Coordinates of N, CA and C in Angstrom, one line a residue:
X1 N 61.1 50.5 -5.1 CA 60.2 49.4 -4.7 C 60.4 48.3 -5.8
X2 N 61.0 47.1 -6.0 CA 61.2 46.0 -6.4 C 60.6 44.5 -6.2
X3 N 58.9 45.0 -5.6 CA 58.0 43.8 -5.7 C 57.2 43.9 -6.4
X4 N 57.5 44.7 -7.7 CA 56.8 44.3 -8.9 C 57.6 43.8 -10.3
X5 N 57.7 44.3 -11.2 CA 58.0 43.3 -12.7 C 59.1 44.2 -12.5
X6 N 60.0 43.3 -13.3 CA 61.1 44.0 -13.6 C 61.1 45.1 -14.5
X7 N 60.3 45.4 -14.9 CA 60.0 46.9 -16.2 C 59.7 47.9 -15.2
X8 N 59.0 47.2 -14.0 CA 58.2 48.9 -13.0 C 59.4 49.3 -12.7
X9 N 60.4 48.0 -12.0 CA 61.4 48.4 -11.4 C 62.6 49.4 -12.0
X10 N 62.9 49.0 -13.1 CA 63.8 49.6 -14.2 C 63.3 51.1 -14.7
X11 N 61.9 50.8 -14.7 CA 61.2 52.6 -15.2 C 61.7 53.3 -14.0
X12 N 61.9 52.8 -12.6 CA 61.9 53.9 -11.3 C 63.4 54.3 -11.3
X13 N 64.2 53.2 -11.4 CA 65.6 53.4 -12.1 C 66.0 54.8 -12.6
X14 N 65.5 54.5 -14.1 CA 65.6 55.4 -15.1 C 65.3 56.7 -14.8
X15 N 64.0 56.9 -14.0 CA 63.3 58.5 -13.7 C 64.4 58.4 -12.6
X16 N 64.7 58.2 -11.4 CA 66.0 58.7 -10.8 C 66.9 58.9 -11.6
X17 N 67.6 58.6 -12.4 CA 68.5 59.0 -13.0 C 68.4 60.1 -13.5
X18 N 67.4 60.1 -14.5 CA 66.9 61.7 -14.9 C 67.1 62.6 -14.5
X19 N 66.7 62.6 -13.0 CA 66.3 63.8 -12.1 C 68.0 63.6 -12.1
X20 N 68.9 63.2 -12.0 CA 70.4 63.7 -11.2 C 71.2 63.6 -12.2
X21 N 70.3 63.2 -13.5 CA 71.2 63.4 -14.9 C 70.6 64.3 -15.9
X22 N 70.1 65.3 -16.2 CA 68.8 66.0 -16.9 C 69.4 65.3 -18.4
X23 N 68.7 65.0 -19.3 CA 68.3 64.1 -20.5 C 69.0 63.0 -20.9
X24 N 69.3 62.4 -19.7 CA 69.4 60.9 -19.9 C 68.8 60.5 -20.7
X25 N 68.9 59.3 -21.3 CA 67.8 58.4 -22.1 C 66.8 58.1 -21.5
X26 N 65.6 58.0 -22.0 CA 64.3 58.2 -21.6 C 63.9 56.6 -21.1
X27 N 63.2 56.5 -20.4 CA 62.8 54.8 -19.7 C 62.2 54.2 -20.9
X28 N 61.9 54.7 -21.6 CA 60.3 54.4 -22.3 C 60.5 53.2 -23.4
X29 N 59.5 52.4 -23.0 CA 60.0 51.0 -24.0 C 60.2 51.5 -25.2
X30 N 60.4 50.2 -26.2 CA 60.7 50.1 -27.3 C 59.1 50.5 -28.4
X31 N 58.6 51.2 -29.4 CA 57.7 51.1 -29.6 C 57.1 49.7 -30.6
X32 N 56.3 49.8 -30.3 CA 55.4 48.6 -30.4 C 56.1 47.5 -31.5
X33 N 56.3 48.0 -32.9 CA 56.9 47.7 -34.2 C 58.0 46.4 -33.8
X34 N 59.1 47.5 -32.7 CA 60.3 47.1 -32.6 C 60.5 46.2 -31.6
X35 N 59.2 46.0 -30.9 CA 59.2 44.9 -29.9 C 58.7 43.6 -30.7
X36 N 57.9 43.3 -31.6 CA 57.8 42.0 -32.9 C 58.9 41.3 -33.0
X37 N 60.1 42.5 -32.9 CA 61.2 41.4 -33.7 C 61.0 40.1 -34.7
X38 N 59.7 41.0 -35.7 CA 59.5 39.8 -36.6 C 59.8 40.9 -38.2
X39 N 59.8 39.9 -39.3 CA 60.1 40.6 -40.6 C 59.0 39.7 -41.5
X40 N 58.7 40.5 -42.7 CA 57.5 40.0 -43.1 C 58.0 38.3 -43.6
X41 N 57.1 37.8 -43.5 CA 57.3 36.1 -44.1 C 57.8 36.0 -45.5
X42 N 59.1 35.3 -45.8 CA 59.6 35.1 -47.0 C 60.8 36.8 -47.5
X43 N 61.0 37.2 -46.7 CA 61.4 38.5 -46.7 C 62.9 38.8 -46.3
X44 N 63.9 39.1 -47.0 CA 65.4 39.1 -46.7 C 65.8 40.1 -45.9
X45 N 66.5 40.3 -45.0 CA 66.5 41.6 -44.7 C 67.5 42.6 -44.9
X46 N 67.0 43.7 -45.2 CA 67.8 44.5 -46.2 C 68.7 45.9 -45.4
X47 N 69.5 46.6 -45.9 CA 70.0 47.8 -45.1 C 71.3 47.2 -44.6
X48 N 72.0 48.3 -44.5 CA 73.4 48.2 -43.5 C 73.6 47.1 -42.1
X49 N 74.5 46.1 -42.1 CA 74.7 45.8 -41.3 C 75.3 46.4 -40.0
X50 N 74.6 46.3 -39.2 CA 75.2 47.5 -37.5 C 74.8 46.3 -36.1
X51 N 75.7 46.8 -35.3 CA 76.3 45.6 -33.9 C 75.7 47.1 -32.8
X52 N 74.6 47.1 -32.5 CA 74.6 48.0 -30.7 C 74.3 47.1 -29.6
X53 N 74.7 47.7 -28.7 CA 74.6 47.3 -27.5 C 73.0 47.2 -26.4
X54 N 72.3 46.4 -26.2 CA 71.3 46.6 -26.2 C 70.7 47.2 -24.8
X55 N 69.4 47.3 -24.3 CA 69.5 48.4 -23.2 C 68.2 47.2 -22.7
X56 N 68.3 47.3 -21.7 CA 66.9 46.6 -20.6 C 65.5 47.3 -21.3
X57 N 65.1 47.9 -21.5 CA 63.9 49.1 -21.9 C 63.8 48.0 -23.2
X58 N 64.4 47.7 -24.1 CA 64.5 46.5 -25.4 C 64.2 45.2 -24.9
X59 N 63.8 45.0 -23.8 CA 63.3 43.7 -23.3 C 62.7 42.6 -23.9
X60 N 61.6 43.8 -24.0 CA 60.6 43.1 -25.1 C 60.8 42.6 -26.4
X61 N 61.4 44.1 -27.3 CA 62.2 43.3 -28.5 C 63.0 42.6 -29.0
X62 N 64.2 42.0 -27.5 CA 64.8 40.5 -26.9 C 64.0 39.5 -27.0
X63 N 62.9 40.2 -26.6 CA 62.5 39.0 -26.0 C 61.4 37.8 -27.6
X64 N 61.4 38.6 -28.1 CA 60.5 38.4 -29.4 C 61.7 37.8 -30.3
X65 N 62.3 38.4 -30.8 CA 63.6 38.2 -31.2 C 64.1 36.9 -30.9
X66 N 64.6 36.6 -29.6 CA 64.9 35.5 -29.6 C 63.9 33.7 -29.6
X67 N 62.6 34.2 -29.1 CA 61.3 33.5 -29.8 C 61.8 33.0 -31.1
X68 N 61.2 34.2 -32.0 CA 61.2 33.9 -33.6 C 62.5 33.1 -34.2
X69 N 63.9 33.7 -33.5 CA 64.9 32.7 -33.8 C 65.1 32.0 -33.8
X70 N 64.7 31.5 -32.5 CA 64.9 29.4 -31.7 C 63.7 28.8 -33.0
X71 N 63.0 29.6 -33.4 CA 62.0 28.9 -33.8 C 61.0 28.3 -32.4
X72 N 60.7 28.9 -32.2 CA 60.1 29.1 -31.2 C 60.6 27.8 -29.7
X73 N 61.5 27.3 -29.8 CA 61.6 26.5 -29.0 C 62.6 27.0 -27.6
X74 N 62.8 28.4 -27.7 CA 63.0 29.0 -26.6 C 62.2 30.0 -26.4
X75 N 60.7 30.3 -25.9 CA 60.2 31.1 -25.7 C 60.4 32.2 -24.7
X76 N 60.2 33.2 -25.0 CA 60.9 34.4 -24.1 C 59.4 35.5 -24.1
X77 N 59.7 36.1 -23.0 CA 59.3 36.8 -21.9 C 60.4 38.0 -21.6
X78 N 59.3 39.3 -21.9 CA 59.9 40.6 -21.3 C 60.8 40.2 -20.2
X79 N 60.1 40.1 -18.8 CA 60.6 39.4 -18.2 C 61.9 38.5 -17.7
X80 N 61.7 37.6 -18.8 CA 63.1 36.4 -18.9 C 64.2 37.6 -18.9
X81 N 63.7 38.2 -20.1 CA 65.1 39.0 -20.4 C 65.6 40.3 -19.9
X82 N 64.8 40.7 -19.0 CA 65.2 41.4 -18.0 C 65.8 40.7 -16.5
X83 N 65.5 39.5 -16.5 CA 66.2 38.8 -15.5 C 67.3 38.3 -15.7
X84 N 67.4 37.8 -17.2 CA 69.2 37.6 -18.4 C 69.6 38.7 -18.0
X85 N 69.5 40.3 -17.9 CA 71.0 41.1 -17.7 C 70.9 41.6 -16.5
X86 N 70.5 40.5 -15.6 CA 71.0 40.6 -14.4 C 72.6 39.8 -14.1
X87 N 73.3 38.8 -15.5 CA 74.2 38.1 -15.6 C 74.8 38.6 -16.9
X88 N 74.2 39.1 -17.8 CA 74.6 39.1 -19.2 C 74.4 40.7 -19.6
X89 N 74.8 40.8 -20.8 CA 74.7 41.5 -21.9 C 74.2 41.0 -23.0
X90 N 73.9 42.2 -23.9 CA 73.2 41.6 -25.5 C 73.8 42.6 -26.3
X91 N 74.1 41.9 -27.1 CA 74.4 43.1 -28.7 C 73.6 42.6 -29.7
X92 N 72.9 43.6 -30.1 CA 71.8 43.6 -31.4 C 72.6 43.7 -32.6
X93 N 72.1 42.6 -33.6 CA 72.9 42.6 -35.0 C 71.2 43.5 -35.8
X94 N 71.7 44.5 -36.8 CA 70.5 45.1 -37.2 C 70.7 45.2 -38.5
X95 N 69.9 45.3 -39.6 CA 69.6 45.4 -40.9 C 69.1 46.6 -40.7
X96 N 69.6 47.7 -41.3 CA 68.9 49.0 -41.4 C 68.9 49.0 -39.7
X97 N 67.2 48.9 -39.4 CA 66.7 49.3 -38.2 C 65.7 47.7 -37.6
X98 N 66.0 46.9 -38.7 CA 65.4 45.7 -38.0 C 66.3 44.5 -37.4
X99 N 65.8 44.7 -36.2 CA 66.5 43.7 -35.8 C 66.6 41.9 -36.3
X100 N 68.0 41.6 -36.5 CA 68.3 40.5 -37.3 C 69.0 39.2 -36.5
X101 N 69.7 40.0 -35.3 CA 70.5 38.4 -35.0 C 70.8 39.0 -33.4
X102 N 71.7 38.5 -32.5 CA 71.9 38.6 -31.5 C 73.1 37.9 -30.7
X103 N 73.4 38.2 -29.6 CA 74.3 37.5 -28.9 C 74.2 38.2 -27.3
X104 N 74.3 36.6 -26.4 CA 74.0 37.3 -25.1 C 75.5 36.8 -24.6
X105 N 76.3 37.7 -23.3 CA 77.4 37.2 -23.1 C 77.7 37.7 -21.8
X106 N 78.7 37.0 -21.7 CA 79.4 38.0 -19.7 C 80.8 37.8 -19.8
X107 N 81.4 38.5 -19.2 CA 82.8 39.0 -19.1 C 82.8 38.5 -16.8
X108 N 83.0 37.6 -16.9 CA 83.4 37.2 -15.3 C 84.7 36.9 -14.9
X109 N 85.5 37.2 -14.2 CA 86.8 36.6 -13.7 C 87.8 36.9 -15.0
X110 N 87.6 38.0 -15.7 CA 88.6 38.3 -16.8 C 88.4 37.3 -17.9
X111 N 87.1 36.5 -17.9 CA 87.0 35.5 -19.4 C 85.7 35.7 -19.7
X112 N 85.6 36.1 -21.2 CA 83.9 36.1 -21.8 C 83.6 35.1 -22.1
X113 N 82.1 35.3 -21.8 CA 81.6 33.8 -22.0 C 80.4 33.8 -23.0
X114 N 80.2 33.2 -24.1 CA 79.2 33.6 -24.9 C 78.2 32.7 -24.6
X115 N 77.3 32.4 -24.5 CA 75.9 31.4 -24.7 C 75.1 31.5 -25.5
X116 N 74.3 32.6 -25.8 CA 73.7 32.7 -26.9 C 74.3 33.4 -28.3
X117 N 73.8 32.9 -29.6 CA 74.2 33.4 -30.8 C 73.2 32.7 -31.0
X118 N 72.1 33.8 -32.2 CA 71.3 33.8 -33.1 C 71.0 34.5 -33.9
X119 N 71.1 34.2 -35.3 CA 70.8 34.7 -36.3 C 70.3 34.4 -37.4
X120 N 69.1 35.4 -37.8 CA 68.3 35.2 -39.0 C 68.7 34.4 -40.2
X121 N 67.6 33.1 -40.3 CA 68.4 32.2 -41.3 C 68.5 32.8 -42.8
X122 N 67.9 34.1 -42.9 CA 67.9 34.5 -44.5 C 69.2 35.4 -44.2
X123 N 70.3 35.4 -44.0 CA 71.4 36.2 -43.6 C 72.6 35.1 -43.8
X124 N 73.7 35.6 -44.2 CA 74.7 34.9 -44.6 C 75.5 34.7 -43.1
X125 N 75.8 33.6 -42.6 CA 76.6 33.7 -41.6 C 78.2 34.6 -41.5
X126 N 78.3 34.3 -42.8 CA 79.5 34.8 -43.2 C 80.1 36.2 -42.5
X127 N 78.8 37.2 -43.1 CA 78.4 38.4 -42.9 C 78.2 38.9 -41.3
X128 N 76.9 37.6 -40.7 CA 76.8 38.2 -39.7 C 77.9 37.7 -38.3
X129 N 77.7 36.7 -38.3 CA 78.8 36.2 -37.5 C 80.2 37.0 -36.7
X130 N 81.3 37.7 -38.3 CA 81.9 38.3 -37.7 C 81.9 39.7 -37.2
X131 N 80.4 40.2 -37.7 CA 80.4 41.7 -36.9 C 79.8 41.0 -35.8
X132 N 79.3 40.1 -35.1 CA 78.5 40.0 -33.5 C 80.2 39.6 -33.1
X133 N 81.2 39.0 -33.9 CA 81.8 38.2 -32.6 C 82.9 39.9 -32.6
X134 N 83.1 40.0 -33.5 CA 84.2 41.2 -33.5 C 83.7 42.5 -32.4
X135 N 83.0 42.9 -32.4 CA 82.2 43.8 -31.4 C 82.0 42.7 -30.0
X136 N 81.7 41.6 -29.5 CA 81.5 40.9 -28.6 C 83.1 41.1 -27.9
X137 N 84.0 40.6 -28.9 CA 85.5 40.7 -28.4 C 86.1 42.3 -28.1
X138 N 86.1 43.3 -28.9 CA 85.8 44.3 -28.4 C 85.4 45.2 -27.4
X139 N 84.4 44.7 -26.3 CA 83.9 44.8 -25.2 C 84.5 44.1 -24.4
X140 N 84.9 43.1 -24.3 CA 85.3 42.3 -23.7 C 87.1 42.8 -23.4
X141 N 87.4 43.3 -24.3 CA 89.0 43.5 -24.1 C 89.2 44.4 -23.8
X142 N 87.6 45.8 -23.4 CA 87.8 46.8 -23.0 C 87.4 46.4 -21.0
X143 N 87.3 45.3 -21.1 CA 87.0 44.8 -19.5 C 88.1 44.2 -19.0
X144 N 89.4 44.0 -19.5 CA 90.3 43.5 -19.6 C 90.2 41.8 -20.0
X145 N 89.6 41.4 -20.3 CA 89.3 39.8 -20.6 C 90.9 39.2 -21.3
X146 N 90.8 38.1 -20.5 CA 91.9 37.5 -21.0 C 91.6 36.1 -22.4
X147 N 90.4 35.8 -22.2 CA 90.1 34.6 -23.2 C 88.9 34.8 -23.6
X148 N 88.3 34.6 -24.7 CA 87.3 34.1 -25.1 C 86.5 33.0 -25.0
X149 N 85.2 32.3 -24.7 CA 85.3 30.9 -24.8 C 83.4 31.2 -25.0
X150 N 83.2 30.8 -26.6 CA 81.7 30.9 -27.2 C 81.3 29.4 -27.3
X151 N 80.1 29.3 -26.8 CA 79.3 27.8 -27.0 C 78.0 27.9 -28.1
X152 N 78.5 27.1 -29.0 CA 77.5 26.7 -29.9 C 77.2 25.2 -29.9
X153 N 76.0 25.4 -30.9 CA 75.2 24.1 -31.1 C 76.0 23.1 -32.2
X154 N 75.5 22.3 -32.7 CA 76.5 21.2 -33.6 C 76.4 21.9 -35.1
X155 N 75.4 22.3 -35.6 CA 75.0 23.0 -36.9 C 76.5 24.7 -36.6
X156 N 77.0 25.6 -36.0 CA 77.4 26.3 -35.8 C 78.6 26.4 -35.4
X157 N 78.9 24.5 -34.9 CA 79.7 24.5 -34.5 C 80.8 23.4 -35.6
X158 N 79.8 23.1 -36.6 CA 80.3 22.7 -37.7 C 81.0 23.3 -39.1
X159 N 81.0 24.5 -38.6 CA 81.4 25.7 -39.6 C 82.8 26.3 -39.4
X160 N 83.5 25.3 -39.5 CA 84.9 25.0 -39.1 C 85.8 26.5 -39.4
X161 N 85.7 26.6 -40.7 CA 86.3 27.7 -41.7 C 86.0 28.7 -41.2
X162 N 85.2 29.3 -40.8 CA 84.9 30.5 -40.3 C 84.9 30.8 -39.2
X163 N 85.1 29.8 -38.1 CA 85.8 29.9 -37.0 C 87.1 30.0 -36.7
X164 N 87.4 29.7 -37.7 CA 89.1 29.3 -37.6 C 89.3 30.8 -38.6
X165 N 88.7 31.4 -39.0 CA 89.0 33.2 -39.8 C 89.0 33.8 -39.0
X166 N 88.1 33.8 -37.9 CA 87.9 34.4 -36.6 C 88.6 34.2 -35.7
X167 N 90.1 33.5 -35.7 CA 91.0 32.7 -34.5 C 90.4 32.0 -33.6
X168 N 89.0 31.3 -33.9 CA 89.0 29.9 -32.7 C 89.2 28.8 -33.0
X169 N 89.4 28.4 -32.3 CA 89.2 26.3 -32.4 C 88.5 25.9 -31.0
X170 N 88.1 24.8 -31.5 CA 87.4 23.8 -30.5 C 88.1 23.2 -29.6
X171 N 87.9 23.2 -28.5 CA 88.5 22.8 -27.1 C 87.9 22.1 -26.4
X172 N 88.4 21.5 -25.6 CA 87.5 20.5 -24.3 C 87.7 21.6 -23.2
X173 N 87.2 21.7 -22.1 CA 87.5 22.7 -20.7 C 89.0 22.1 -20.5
X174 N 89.0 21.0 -20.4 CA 90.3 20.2 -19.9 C 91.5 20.7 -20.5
X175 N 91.1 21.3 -22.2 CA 92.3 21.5 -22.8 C 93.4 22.6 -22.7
X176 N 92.1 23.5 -22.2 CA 92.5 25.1 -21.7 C 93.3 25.0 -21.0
X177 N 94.6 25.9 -21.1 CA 96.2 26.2 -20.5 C 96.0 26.6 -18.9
X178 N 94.8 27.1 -18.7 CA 94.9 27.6 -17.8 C 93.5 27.6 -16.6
X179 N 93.6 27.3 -15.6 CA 92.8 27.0 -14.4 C 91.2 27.7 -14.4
X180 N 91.6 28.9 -14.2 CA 91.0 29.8 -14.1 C 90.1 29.8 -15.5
X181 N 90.6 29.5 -16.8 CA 89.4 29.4 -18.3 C 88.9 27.9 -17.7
X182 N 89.4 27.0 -17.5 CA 88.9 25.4 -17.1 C 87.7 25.6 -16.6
X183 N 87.9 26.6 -15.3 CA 86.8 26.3 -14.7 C 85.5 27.4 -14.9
X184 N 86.2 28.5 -15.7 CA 84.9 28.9 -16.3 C 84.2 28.2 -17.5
X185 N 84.7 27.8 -18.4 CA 84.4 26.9 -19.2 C 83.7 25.5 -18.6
X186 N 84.0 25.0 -17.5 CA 82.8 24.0 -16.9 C 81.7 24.5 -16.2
X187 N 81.7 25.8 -15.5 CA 80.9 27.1 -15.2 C 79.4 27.1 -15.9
X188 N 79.9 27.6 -17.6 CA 79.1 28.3 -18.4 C 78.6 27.0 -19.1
X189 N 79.0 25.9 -19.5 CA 79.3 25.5 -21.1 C 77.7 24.6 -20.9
X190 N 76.5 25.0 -21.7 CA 75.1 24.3 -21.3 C 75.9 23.2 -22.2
X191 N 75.4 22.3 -22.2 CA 74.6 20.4 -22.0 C 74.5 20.7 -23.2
X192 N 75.2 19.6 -24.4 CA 75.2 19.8 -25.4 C 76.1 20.2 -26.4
X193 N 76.4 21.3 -26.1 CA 77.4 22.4 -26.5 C 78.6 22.2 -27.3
X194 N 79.3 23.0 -27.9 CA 80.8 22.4 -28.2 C 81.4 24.2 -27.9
X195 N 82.5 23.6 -27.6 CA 83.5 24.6 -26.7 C 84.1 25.5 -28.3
X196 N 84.2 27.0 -28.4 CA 85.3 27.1 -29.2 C 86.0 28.5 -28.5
X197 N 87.6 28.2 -28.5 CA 88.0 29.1 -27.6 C 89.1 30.1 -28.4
X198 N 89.4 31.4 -28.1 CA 90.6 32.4 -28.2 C 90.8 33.2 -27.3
X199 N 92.4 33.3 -27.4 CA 93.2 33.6 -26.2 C 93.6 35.2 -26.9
X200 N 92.6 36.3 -25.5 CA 92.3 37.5 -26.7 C 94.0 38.7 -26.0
X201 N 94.3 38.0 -25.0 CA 95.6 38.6 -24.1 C 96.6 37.4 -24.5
X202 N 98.0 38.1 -24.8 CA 99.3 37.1 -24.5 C 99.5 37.1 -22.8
X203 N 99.7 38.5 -22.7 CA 99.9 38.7 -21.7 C 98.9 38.6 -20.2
X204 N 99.0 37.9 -19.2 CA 97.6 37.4 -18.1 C 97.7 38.2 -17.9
X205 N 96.4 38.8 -16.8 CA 96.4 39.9 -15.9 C 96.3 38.7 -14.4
X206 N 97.5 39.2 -13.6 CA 97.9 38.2 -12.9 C 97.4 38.7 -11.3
X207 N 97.1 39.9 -11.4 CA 96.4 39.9 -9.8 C 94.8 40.9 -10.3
X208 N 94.1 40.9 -9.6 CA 92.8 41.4 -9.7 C 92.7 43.1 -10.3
X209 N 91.9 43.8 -10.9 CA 91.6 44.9 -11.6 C 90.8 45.3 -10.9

């Protein structure tokens, strides 16, 4: 039954699965703490840097998370972000066990597409950046993806150096070799944006998977 919230829906999900999978992972949200996705005020955050994959049941803690990041100028909803991986993915960037940064993405027509990247401003880009994109590209090449193509803001997109450590550069859709990245790249790329792209296959995958 799917005329109620996307959480009811997903708990009924999960308990089917159970029953035809005995100890599946359990439905059961995120506890309370970890749905804040907040850290105390003035506070750096400490512990091992770690990239997981995030699960719908973390809705909440998406959803707070990406709140506190925008600075609140993208407000989010359990909700929102259960209707996000109806198109996307998320990988959690974590300090220890607190969540620190993020990235939402999709793998369509053999090209990933990134939109979201956020991360905690007491965090060195340096640091976090390449474990979200390194694990992002990693999934992605396990889907066969032939290109990369991440959109950032002008502040992220001004950080030349470290894009370019990470094999991208800045592209127009126009510039892309190939049809198929053009037009995902006019597809995805929000208003605003600046394009930066890597070509993760030499080799195309020339008829469908």
């Amino acid at each position: 039954k799917n005329t109620g919230t996307f959480e009811n829906t997903w708990r009924q999900v999960q308990a089917a699965w159970q029953k035809l999978v005995p100890g599946a992972e359990s439905a059961a949200p995120a506890p309370a703490a970890a749905q804040t996705g907040k850290l105390p005020v003035g506070s750096v955050p400490t512990g091992e840097l770690r990239v997981v994959r995030a699960r719908p049941r973390q809705s909440a803690e998406i959803a707070a998370l990406i709140t506190r990041l925008s600075g609140g100028k993208r407000e989010m909803r359990a909700d929102d972000v259960m209707a996000a991986f109806g198109e996307k993915a998320f990988l959690l960037l974590q300090a220890g066990s607190t969540p620190v940064g993020l990235i939402g993405w999709q793998v369509e027509n053999l090209v990933a597409r990134t939109t979201d990247i956020l991360v905690d401003p007491a965090l060195p880009l340096e640091k976090a950046l390449p474990a979200l994109i390194t694990e992002m590209e990693r999934a992605s090449k396990d889907l066969q993806s032939e290109a990369s193509l991440i959109f950032v803001d002008a502040a992220l997109g001004r950080m030349d150096a470290l894009w370019r450590s990470l094999g991208y550069e800045h592209r127009a859709p126009q510039q892309l070799g190939v049809q198929a990245w053009q037009e995902a790249a006019e597809e995805s790329m929000p208003e605003g944006s600046q394009l930066l792209f890597k070509q993760l296959r030499i080799d195309r995958v020339m008829r469908p998977i």
